[in-house]
PDB file of C-alpha atoms in Angstrom:
ATOM      1  CA  MET A   1     -13.789  -9.668   7.543  1.00 62.00           C
ATOM      2  CA  SER A   2     -11.824  -7.408   9.743  1.00 78.00           C
ATOM      3  CA  ASP A   3     -10.945  -3.871   8.987  1.00 92.00           C
ATOM      4  CA  PRO A   4      -7.768  -3.133   7.211  1.00 95.00           C
ATOM      5  CA  ILE A   5      -4.541  -1.970   9.088  1.00 96.00           C
ATOM      6  CA  VAL A   6      -4.247   1.803   8.584  1.00 98.00           C
ATOM      7  CA  VAL A   7      -0.822   3.013   7.394  1.00 98.00           C
ATOM      8  CA  ASP A   8      -0.866   6.916   7.531  1.00 98.00           C
ATOM      9  CA  ALA A   9       1.690   8.442   5.234  1.00 98.00           C
ATOM     10  CA  ARG A  10      -0.136  11.754   4.762  1.00 98.00           C
ATOM     11  CA  GLY A  11       2.221  14.797   4.422  1.00 97.00           C
ATOM     12  CA  HIS A  12       5.198  12.614   2.996  1.00 97.00           C
ATOM     13  CA  ARG A  13       6.551  12.462  -0.457  1.00 96.00           C
ATOM     14  CA  CYS A  14       7.500   9.602  -2.768  1.00 92.00           C
ATOM     15  CA  PRO A  15       8.923   7.053  -1.856  1.00 94.00           C
ATOM     16  CA  VAL A  16       7.900   7.422   2.032  1.00 96.00           C
ATOM     17  CA  PRO A  17       4.374   6.366   1.550  1.00 97.00           C
ATOM     18  CA  SER A  18       5.426   3.021  -0.301  1.00 95.00           C
ATOM     19  CA  LEU A  19       8.100   2.462   2.154  1.00 95.00           C
ATOM     20  CA  LYS A  20       5.826   2.765   5.202  1.00 97.00           C
ATOM     21  CA  LEU A  21       3.379   0.365   3.373  1.00 96.00           C
ATOM     22  CA  MET A  22       6.119  -2.182   2.841  1.00 95.00           C
ATOM     23  CA  LYS A  23       7.424  -2.038   6.595  1.00 95.00           C
ATOM     24  CA  ALA A  24       3.843  -2.600   7.746  1.00 95.00           C
ATOM     25  CA  MET A  25       3.375  -5.524   5.403  1.00 94.00           C
ATOM     26  CA  GLN A  26       6.784  -6.868   6.402  1.00 91.00           C
ATOM     27  CA  ASP A  27       5.325  -9.733   8.701  1.00 89.00           C
ATOM     28  CA  ALA A  28       1.663  -9.754   7.456  1.00 92.00           C
ATOM     29  CA  ALA A  29       0.231 -13.024   6.768  1.00 92.00           C
ATOM     30  CA  PRO A  30      -1.055 -13.606   2.980  1.00 92.00           C
ATOM     31  CA  GLY A  31      -4.488 -11.960   2.502  1.00 94.00           C
ATOM     32  CA  ALA A  32      -3.754  -9.357   5.155  1.00 96.00           C
ATOM     33  CA  ARG A  33      -5.377  -5.999   4.161  1.00 97.00           C
ATOM     34  CA  PHE A  34      -4.016  -2.424   4.599  1.00 98.00           C
ATOM     35  CA  ALA A  35      -5.277   0.916   3.982  1.00 98.00           C
ATOM     36  CA  LEU A  36      -2.586   3.507   2.966  1.00 98.00           C
ATOM     37  CA  LEU A  37      -3.624   7.167   3.516  1.00 98.00           C
ATOM     38  CA  ALA A  38      -1.404   9.550   1.460  1.00 98.00           C
ATOM     39  CA  THR A  39      -1.465  13.036   0.311  1.00 98.00           C
ATOM     40  CA  ASP A  40       1.255  12.460  -2.312  1.00 97.00           C
ATOM     41  CA  PRO A  41      -0.569  11.824  -5.617  1.00 96.00           C
ATOM     42  CA  MET A  42       2.350   9.463  -6.853  1.00 96.00           C
ATOM     43  CA  ALA A  43       0.970   6.927  -4.407  1.00 97.00           C
ATOM     44  CA  ARG A  44      -1.721   6.337  -6.884  1.00 96.00           C
ATOM     45  CA  ILE A  45       1.038   5.022  -9.250  1.00 96.00           C
ATOM     46  CA  ASP A  46       3.615   3.610  -7.038  1.00 96.00           C
ATOM     47  CA  VAL A  47       1.308   1.424  -4.825  1.00 96.00           C
ATOM     48  CA  PRO A  48      -0.056  -0.622  -7.706  1.00 96.00           C
ATOM     49  CA  PHE A  49       3.535  -1.072  -8.860  1.00 95.00           C
ATOM     50  CA  LEU A  50       4.762  -2.198  -5.580  1.00 94.00           C
ATOM     51  CA  MET A  51       1.762  -4.728  -5.271  1.00 95.00           C
ATOM     52  CA  SER A  52       2.846  -6.157  -8.622  1.00 93.00           C
ATOM     53  CA  GLN A  53       6.243  -6.590  -7.360  1.00 91.00           C
ATOM     54  CA  LYS A  54       5.247  -8.023  -4.052  1.00 89.00           C
ATOM     55  CA  GLY A  55       2.374 -10.312  -5.253  1.00 91.00           C
ATOM     56  CA  GLY A  56      -0.497  -8.358  -3.658  1.00 94.00           C
ATOM     57  CA  LYS A  57      -3.255  -6.514  -5.226  1.00 96.00           C
ATOM     58  CA  VAL A  58      -4.928  -3.260  -5.009  1.00 97.00           C
ATOM     59  CA  LEU A  59      -8.558  -3.390  -3.941  1.00 97.00           C
ATOM     60  CA  ALA A  60      -9.754   0.023  -3.947  1.00 97.00           C
ATOM     61  CA  VAL A  61      -8.409   3.718  -4.413  1.00 97.00           C
ATOM     62  CA  GLU A  62     -10.550   6.573  -3.125  1.00 97.00           C
ATOM     63  CA  GLU A  63      -9.826  10.178  -2.976  1.00 97.00           C
ATOM     64  CA  ALA A  64     -11.565  12.683  -0.472  1.00 96.00           C
ATOM     65  CA  ASP A  65     -10.438  16.205   0.594  1.00 96.00           C
ATOM     66  CA  GLY A  66      -7.031  15.618  -1.008  1.00 94.00           C
ATOM     67  CA  THR A  67      -6.376  12.367   0.712  1.00 97.00           C
ATOM     68  CA  LEU A  68      -5.967   9.149  -1.109  1.00 97.00           C
ATOM     69  CA  SER A  69      -6.912   5.881   0.466  1.00 98.00           C
ATOM     70  CA  LEU A  70      -5.480   2.943  -1.192  1.00 98.00           C
ATOM     71  CA  THR A  71      -6.859  -0.544   0.188  1.00 98.00           C
ATOM     72  CA  ILE A  72      -4.416  -3.292  -0.579  1.00 97.00           C
ATOM     73  CA  GLU A  73      -4.431  -7.059  -0.009  1.00 97.00           C
ATOM     74  CA  THR A  74      -0.948  -8.819   0.564  1.00 95.00           C
ATOM     75  CA  GLY A  75      -0.081 -11.726  -1.683  1.00 86.00           C
ATOM     76  CA  GLY A  76      -0.034 -15.459  -1.096  1.00 69.00           C
ATOM     77  CA  TRP A  77       3.316 -15.749  -2.720  1.00 53.00           C
ATOM     78  CA  PRO A  78       6.162 -15.347  -0.269  1.00 51.00           C
ATOM     79  CA  ASP A  79       8.761 -15.736  -2.761  1.00 52.00           C
ATOM     80  CA  ALA A  80       7.348 -13.029  -5.200  1.00 47.00           C
ATOM     81  CA  PRO A  81       9.888 -10.951  -6.921  1.00 50.00           C
ATOM     82  CA  THR A  82      11.042  -7.903  -5.056  1.00 50.00           C
ATOM     83  CA  ASP A  83      12.725  -6.085  -7.839  1.00 49.00           C
TER      84      ASP A  83
END
């Protein structure tokens, strides 16, 4: 399996990390993997919520040296609810 696409949102506050992740996911095929790097602790809450809305899932959440790394996989439901 290939490495996830890295979305670097370090130094940004909510909602920027989620917005950057959404933009990166915009044209991704179902099953694509992304790694969001964020220093905002709210990303730990926002990203799982976003994935539940977009039909994706959070595969891993790790934290080291004040940086969160959230690995996500896009969903296979192109018409998943967006709100």
